[in-house]
Coordinates of C-alpha atoms and ligand atoms in Angstrom, one line a residue:
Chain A
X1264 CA 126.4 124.6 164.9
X1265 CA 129.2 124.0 167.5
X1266 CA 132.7 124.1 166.9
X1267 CA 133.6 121.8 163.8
X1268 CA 137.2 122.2 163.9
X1269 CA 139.4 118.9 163.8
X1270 CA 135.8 117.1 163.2
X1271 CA 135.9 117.0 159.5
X1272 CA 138.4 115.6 157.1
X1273 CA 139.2 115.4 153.7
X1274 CA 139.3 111.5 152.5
X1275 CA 140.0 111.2 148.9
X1276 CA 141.5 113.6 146.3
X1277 CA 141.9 112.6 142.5
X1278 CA 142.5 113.7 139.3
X1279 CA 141.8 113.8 135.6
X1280 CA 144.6 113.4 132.9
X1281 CA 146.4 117.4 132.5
X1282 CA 146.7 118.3 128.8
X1283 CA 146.5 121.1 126.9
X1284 CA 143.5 119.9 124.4
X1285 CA 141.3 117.1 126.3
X1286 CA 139.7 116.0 123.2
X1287 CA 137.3 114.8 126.1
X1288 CA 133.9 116.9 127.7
X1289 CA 134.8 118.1 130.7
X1290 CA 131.8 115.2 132.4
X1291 CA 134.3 113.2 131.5
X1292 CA 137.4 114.7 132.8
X1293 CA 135.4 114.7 136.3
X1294 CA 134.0 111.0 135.9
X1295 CA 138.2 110.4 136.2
X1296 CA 139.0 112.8 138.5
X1297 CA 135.8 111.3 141.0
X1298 CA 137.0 107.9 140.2
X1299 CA 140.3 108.4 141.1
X1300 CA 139.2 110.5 144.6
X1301 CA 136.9 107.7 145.2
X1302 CA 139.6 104.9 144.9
X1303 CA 142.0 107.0 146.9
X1304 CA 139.3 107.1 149.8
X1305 CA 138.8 103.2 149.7
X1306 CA 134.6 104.0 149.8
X1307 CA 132.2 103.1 147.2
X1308 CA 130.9 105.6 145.4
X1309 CA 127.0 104.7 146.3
X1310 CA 128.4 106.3 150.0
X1311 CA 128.6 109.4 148.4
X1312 CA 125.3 111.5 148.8
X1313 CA 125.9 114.9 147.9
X1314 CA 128.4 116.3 144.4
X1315 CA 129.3 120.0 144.2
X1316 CA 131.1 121.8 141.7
X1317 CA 131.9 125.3 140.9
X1318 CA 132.3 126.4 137.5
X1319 CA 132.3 129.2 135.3
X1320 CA 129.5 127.9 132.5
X1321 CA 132.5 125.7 131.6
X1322 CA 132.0 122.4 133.5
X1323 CA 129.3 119.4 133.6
X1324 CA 126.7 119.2 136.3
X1325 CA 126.9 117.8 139.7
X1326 CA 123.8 115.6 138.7
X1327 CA 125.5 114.4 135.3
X1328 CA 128.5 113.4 137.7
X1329 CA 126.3 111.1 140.3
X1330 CA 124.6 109.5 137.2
X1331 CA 127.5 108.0 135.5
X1332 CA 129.1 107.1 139.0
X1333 CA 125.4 105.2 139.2
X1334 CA 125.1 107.0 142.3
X1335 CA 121.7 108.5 143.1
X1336 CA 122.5 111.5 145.8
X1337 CA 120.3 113.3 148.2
X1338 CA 121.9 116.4 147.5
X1339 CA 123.5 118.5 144.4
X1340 CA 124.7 121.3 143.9
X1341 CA 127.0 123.5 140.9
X1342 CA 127.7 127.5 141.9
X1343 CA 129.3 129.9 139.3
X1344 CA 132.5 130.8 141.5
X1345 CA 135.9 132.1 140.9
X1346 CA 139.4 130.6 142.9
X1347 CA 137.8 130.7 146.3
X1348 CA 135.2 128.2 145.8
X1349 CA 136.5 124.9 147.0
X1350 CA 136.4 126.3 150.3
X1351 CA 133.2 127.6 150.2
X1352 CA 132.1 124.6 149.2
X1353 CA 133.8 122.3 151.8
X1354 CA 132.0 124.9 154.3
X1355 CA 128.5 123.8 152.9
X1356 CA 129.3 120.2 153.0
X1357 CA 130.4 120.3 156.9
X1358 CA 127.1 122.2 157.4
X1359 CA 124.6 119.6 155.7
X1360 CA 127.0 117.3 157.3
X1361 CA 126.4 118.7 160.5
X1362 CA 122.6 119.8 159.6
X1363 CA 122.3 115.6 159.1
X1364 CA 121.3 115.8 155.6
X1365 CA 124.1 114.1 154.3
X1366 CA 127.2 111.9 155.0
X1367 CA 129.3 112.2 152.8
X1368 CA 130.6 114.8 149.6
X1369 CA 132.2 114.9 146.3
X1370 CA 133.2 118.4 145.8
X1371 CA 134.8 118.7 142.1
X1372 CA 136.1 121.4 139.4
X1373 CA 136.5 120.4 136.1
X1374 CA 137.1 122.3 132.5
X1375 CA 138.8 122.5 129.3
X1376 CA 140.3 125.7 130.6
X1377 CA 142.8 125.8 127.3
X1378 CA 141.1 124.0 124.4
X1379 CA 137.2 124.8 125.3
X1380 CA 136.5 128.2 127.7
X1381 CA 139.2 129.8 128.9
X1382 CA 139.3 132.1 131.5
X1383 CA 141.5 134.4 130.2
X1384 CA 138.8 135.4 127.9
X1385 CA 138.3 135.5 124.2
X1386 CA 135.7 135.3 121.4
X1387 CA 133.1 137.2 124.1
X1388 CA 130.0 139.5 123.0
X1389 CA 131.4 143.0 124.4
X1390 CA 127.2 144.5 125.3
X1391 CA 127.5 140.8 126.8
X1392 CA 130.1 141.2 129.0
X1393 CA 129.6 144.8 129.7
X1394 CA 126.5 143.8 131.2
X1395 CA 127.3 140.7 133.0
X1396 CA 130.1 142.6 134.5
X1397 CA 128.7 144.8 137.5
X1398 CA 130.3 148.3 136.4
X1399 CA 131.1 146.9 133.5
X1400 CA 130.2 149.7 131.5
X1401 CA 132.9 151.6 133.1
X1402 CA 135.8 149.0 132.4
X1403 CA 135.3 147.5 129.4
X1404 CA 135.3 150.5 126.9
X1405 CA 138.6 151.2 128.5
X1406 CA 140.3 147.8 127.2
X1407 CA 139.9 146.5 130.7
X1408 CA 139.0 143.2 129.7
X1409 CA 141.3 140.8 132.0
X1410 CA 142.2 139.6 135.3
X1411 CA 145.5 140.2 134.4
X1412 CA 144.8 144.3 134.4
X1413 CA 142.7 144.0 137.1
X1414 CA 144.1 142.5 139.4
X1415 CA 147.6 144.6 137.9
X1416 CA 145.9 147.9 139.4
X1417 CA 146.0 146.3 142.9
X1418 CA 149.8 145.3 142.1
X1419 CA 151.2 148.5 140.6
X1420 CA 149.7 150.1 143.8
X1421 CA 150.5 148.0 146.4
X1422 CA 153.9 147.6 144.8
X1423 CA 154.5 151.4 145.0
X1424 CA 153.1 151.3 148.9
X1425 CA 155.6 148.7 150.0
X1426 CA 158.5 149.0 148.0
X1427 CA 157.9 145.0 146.0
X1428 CA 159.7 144.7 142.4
X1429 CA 159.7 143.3 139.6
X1430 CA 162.7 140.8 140.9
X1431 CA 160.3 139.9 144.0
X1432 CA 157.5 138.8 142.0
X1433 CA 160.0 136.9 140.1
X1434 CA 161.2 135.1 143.1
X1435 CA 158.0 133.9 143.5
X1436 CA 157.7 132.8 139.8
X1437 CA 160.9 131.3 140.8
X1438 CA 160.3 128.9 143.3
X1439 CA 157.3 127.6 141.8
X1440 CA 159.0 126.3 138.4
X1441 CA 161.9 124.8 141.3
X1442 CA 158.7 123.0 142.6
X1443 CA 158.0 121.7 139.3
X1444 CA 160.8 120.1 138.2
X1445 CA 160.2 117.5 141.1
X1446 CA 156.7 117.0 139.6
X1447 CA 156.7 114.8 136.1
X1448 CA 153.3 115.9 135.9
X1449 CA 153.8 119.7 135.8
X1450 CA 153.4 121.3 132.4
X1451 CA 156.7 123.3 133.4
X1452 CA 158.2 120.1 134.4
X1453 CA 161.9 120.4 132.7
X1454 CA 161.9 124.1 132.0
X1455 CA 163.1 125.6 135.2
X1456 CA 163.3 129.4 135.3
X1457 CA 166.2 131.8 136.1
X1458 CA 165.8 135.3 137.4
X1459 CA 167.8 136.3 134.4
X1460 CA 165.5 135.0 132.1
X1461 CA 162.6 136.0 134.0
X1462 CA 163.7 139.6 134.4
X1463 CA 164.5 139.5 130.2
X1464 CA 160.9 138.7 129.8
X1465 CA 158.5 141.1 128.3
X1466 CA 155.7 142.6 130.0
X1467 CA 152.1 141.4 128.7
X1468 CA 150.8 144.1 131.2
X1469 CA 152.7 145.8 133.3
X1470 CA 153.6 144.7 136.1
X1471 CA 153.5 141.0 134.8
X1472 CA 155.0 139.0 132.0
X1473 CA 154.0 135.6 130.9
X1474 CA 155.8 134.3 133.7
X1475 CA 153.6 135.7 136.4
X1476 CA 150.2 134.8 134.8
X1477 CA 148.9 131.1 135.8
X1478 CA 148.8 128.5 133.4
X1479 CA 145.5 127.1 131.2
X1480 CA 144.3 123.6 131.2
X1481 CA 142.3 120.7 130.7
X1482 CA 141.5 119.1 133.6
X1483 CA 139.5 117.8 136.1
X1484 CA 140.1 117.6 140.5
X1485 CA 137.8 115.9 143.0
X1486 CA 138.2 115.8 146.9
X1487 CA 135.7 114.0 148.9
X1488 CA 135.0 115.3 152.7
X1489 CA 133.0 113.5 155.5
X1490 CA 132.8 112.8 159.3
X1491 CA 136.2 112.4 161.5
X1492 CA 134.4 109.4 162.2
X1493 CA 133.6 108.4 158.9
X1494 CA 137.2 108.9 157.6
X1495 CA 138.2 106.1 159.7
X1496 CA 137.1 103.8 157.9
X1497 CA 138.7 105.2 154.8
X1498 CA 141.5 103.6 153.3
X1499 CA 143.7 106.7 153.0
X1500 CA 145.2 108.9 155.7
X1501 CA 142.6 111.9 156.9
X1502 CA 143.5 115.3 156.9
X1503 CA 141.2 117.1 159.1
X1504 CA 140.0 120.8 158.6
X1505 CA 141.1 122.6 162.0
X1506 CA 139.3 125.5 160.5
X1507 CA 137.9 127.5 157.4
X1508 CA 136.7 130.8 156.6
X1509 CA 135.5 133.2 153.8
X1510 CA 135.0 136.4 152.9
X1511 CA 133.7 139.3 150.7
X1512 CA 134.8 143.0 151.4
X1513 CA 134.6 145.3 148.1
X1514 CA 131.3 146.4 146.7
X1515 CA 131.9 145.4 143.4
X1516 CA 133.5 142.7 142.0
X1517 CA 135.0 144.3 138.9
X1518 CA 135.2 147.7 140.2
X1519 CA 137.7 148.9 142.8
X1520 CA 138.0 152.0 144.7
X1521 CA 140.0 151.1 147.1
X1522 CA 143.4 149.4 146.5
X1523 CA 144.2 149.5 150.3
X1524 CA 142.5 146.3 151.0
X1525 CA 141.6 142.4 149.9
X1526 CA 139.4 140.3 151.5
X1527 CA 142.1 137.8 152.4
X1528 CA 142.5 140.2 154.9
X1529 CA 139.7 139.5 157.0
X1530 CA 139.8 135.5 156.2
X1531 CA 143.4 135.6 157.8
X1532 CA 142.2 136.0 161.3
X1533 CA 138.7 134.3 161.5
X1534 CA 140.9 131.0 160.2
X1535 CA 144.2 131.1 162.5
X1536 CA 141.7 131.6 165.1
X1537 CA 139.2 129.1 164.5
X1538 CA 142.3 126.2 163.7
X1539 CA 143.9 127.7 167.1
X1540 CA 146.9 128.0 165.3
X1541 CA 149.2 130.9 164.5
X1542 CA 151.6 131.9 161.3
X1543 CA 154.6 130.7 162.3
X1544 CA 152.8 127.0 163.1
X1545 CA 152.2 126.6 159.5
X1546 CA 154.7 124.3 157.8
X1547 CA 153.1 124.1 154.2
X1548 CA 151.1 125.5 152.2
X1549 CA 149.3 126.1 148.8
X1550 CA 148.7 129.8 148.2
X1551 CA 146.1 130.9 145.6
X1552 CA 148.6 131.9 142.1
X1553 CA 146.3 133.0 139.6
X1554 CA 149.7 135.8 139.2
X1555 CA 152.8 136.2 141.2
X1556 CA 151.7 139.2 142.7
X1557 CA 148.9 137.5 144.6
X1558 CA 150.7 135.0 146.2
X1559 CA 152.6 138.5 147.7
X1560 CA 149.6 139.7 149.1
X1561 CA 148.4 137.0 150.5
X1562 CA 151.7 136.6 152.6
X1563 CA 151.2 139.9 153.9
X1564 CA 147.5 139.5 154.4
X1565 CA 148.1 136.0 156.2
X1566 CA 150.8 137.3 158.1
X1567 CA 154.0 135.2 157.0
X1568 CA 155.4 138.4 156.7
X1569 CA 155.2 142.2 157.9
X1570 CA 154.4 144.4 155.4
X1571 CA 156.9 145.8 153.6
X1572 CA 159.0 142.6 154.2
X1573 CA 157.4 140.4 152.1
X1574 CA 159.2 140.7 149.4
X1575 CA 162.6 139.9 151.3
X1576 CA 160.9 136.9 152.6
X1577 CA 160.1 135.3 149.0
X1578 CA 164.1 136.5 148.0
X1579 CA 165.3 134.8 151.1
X1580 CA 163.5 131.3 149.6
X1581 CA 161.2 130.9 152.4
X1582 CA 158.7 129.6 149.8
X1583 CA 161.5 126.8 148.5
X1584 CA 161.8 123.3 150.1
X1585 CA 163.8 124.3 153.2
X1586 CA 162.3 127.7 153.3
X1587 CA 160.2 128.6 156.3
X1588 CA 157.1 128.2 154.0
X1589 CA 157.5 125.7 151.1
X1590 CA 154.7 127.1 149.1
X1591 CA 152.8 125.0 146.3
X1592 CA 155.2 122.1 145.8
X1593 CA 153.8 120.9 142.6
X1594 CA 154.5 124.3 140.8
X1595 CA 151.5 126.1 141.5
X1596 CA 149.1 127.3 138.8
X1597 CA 152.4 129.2 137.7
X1598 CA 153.8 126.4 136.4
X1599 CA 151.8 122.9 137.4
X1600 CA 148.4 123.6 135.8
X1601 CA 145.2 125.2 136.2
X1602 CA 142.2 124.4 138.1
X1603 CA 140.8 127.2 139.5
X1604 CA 142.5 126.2 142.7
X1605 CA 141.6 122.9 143.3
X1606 CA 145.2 121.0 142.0
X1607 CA 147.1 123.2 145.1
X1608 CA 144.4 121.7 147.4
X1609 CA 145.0 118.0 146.1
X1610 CA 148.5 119.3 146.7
X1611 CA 148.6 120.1 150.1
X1612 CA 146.3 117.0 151.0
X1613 CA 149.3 114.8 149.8
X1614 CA 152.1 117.0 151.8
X1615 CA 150.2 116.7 155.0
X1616 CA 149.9 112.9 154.6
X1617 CA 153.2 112.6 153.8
X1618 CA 152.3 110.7 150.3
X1619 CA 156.0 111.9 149.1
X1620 CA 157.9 110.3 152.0
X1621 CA 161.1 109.4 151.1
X1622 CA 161.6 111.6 148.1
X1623 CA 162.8 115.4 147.7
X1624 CA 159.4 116.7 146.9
X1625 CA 158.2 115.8 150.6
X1626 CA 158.0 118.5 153.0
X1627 CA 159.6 117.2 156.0
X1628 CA 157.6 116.4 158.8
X1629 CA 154.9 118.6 157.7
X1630 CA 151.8 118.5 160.4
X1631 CA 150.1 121.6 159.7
X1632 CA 149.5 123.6 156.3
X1633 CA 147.2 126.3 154.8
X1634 CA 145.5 126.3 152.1
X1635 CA 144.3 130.0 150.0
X1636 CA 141.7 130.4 147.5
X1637 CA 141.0 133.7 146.0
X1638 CA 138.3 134.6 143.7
X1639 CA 139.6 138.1 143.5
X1640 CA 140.6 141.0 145.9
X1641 CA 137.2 141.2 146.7
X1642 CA 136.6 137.6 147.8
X1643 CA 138.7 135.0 149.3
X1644 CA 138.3 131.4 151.6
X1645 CA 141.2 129.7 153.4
X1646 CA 141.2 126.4 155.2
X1647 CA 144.1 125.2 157.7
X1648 CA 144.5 121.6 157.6
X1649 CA 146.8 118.8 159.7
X1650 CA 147.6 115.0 160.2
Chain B
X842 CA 136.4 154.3 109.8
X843 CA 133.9 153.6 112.5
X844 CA 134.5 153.3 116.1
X845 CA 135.5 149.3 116.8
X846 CA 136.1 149.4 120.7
X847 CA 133.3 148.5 122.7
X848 CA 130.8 152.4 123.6
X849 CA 129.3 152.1 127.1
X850 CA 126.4 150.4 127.2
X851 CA 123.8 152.1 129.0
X852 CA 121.3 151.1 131.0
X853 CA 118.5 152.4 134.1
X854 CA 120.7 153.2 136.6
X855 CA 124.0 154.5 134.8
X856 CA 122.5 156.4 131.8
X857 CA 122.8 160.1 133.7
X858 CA 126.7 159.2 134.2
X859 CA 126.7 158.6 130.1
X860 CA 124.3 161.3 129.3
X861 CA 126.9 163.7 131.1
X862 CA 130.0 162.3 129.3
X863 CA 127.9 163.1 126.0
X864 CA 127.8 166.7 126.8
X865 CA 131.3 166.8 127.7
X866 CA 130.3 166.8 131.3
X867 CA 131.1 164.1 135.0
X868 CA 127.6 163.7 136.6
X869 CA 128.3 161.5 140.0
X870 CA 125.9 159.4 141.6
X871 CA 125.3 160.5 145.2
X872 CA 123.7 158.9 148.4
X873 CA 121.5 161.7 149.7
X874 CA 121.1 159.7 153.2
X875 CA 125.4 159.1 153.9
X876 CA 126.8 161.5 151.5
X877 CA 128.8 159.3 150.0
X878 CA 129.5 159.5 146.1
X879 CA 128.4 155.8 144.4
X880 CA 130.4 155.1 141.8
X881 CA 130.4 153.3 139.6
X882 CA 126.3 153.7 140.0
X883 CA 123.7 151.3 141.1
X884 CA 120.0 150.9 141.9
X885 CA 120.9 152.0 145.4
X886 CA 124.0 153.0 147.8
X887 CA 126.3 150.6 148.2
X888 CA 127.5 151.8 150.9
X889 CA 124.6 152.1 153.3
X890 CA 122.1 150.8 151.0
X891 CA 119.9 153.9 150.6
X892 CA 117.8 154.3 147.9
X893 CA 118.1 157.6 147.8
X894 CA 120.3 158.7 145.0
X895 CA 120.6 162.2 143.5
X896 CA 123.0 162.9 140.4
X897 CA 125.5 166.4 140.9
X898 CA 127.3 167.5 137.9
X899 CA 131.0 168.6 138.7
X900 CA 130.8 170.5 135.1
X901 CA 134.2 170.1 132.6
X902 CA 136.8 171.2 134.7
X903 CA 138.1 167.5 135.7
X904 CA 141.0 167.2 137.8
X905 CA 142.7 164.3 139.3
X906 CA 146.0 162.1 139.9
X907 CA 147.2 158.4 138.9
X908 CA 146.0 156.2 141.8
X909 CA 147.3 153.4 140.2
X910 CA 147.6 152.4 136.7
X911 CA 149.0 149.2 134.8
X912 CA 150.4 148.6 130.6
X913 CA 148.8 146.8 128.4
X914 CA 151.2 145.7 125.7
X915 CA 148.6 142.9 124.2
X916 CA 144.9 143.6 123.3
X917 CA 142.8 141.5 125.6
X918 CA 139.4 143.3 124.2
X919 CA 139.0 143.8 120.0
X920 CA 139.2 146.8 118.7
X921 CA 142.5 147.6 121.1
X922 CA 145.0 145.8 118.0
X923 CA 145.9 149.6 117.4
X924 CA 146.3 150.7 120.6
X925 CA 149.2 148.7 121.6
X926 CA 150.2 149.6 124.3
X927 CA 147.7 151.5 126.0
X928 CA 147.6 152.5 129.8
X929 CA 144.7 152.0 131.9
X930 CA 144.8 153.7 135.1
X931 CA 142.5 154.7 138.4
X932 CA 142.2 158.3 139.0
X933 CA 141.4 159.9 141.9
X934 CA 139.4 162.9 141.6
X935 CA 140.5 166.0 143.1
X936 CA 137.1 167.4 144.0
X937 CA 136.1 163.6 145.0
X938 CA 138.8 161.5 146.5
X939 CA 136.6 159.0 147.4
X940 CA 135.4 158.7 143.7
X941 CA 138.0 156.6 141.4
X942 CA 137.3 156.3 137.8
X943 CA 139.0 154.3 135.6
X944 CA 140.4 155.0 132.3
X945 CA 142.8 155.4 129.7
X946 CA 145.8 158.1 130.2
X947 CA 146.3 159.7 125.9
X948 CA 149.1 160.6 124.8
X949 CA 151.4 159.1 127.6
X950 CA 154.5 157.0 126.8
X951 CA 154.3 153.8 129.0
X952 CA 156.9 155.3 131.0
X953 CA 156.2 158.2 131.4
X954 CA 152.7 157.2 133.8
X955 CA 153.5 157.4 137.6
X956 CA 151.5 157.4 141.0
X957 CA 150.4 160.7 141.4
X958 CA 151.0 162.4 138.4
X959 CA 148.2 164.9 138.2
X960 CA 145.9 164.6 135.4
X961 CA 142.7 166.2 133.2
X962 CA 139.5 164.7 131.9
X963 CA 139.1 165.4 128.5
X964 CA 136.1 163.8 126.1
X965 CA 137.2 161.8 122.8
X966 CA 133.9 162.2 121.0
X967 CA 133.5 158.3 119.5
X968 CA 130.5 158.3 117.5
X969 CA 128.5 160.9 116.2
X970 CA 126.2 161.6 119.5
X971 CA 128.9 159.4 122.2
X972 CA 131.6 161.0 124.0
X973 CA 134.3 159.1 126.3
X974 CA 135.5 160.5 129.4
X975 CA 139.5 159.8 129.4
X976 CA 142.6 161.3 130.8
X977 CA 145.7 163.5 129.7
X978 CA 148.5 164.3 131.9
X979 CA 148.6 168.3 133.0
X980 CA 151.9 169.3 131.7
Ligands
ZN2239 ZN1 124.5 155.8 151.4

């Protein structure tokens, strides 16, 4: 394959209806979501021949999808996957794009993440999950049970290391709900947050209250990616891929040794240098918020600040409108919704084609923006996209 | 009342770590071709991906220090209602820096846990023939 940047774009995004209880299956959260990203790309769904999802045993199949679209695709395709996916994904589409098998792809993510699974657990068989879980045996019996204290080891750690607070991942928590309140469609959406009241709230594990824990909801997102070529003839505005990346580093997924590193860390470079861009071109972004704490890393791991300053640079409001990085300017999964990513992606899409012209929730004269996804310290994707 | 928390499950490739704890005792995994320790163990090293594994038992004299730790105020597991709040941390061992094990520190007020503080393994026997390895701060 030779180079793909700026040769690939991302045509349509849509979504589902955000609620806390559906009442709907989640094939039919995605049939609106597709819909939606179909319209929004101007093409007819029957030019669509290949749907991918991830999921987490939560969603409906890719093939279920194409059916009640009538579309009959060469190509499907559903992968269990954590907050990294959509990236992943995007990366198999440009390479059976590429490969010629296909033209053009539906990638979607949909799930009753509050009234049906939720990822926050709950109601699971504990031999079950002890053995599903690699180590699990040796977390599990120990109350380990959550992303939330998992991914609190890393922050506890790395908090002690570089001298972060409680009051930085508050900033963060901070800016997001701002985001929100320019977002009608953001479950946070007239409940801004103060530092005061963030700081008064209780820890459900330490290092993170409610505030820093992403949202649950029900909810489906679809993007559609083809051919710089193809996209123009697409009714919307293309934002093309100038370059993506992923990565694993730890052995195990549930078991960490070593707190020192994420895989972010590797991504970071391989994607700057395959966009031919650097930090400080980046104008927007959407950084993966499953908690606070990870948006923190990622900064440091991306390089929007030096370690040990990133925590000053979320005080300063460099993730606010104005900031040097307005950061997930619907409200994040902190305080927009949740799913599994894919809502900051549908986010950033609309920034960089300056879809909120003319209002206070468009980043001015955005051209370039990043997009994170992180499945967990041990695997992460990023994509940088432009106008 | 019997035990309601999850007991480790054991299977092929981490019974001998189990077994060890049942006795009172740390057995390690260890990759006989790069040295390394494997922990938690698999079906082969994951670090060079040798399949030759040995098992060395460090005995009952456990020593280590909080590597990191976090406070659980809410159960997200049953069986911790009653055990609100409880801290799970990563230890490093003292004999075995490389090797972290994660548990639960006893008898610790949540503020009281730092990075660093040394601590002891000590075995909470949980059913009549299991034994859990956890923690207690050396005083
Ligand atoms: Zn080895």
């Amino acid at each position: 394959m030779g180079n793909i940047s700026n040769r690939y774009a991302i045509v349509g995004v849509g979504e589902s209806e955000r609620s806390k209880n559906s009442g709907r299956s989640p094939l039919h959260l995605a049939l609106d979501a597709a819909r939606a990203a179909i319209a929004d790309a101007g093409i007819s769904a029957k030019e669509i021949d290949g749907f991918m999802s991830y999921h987490e045993n939560d969603s409906c199949t890719s093939h279920q999808l194409a059916t009640y679209l009538g579309v009959r695709p060469k190509y499907v395709k559903d992968i269990t996957g954590g907050g990294s996916s959509t990236e992943m994904l995007i990366a198999d589409a440009i390479g059976l794009i590429e490969a010629g098998m296909l033209n053009t792809v539906l990638i979607y993510r949909s799930m009753n993440g509050r009234s049906g699974v939720r990822m926050g657990g709950g109601g699971w068989d504990m031999n079950l999950l002890q053995n599903a879980i690699d180590g699990g045996s040796f977390i599990i019996p120990y109350g380990a049970g959550g992303p939330g204290q998992w991914f609190g080891l890393f922050a506890t750690r790395h908090m002690h290391e570089t001298g972060i607070t409680k009051e930085h991942l508050g900033h963060v928590c901070v800016s997001f709900y701002e985001h929100a309140q320019r977002n009608p469609k953001a479950f946070f959406n007239g409940k801004p947050l103060t530092m005061e009241e963030y700081l008064n709230t209780p820890d459900l594990v330490y290092p993170f209250n409610k505030h820093d824990f992403c949202l649950e909801s029900d909810e489906a997102n679809a993007i559609i990616v083809t051919s710089a070529e193809r996209a123009k003839d697409c009714k919307s505005r293309p934002v093309y891929i100038m370059g993506i990346s992923g990565r694993q580093c730890h052995p195990h997924t549930h078991y960490w040794s070593d707190l020192s590193q994420v895989a972010s860390d590797y991504v970071a470079p391989e994607v700057f240098k395959m966009a031919g861009v650097k930090p400080e071109d980046i104008q927007v972004a959407s950084i993966y918020d499953c908690y606070s704490w990870v948006v923190l890393r990622q900064l440091e791991a991306y390089g929007f600040a030096p370690r040990g300053e990133v925590g000053d640079f979320v005080a300063d409001g460099h993730l606010k409108m104005g900031g040097r990085l307005p950061s997930n300017t619907a409200g994040g999964m902190l305080s927009e919704g949740y799913t599994h990513g894919m809502n900051n992606v549908l986010e950033i899409v609309r920034q960089i084609r300056h879809e909120y012209q003319g209002t206070d929730r468009q980043v001015e004269n955005c051209e370039i923006g990043i997009c994170t996804g992180w499945a967990g310290p041990d695997m992460a994707g990023a994509m940088i996209l432009k106008n | 009342m019997s035990y309601q928390r999850p007991i480790p499950l054991k299977n092929h490739d981490n019974h001998p770590y189990w077994d060890a704890a049942d006795c009172h005792e740390l057995s390690l995994q260890k990759c006989e071709c790069c040295g390394e320790y494997a922990h938690p163990p698999g079906p082969s090293c994951a670090k060079c991906g040798s399949t030759e594994l040995s098992w060395e038992n460090l005995g009952s004299d456990i020593k280590g220090t909080v590597y990191s730790y976090v406070v659980s105020y809410r159960p997200f597991l049953p069986g911790f209602q009653d055990e609100i709040p409880h801290i799970i941390a990563i230890i490093e061992l003292e004999k075995a820096p490389s090797v972290r094990i994660i548990g639960n520190i006893l008898e610790c007020r949540p503020e009281a846990v730092n990075i660093g503080m040394p601590v002891q393994m000590v075995w909470v026997d949980i059913t009549e023939d299991r034994a859990l390895p956890q923690w207690k701060a050396v005083l």
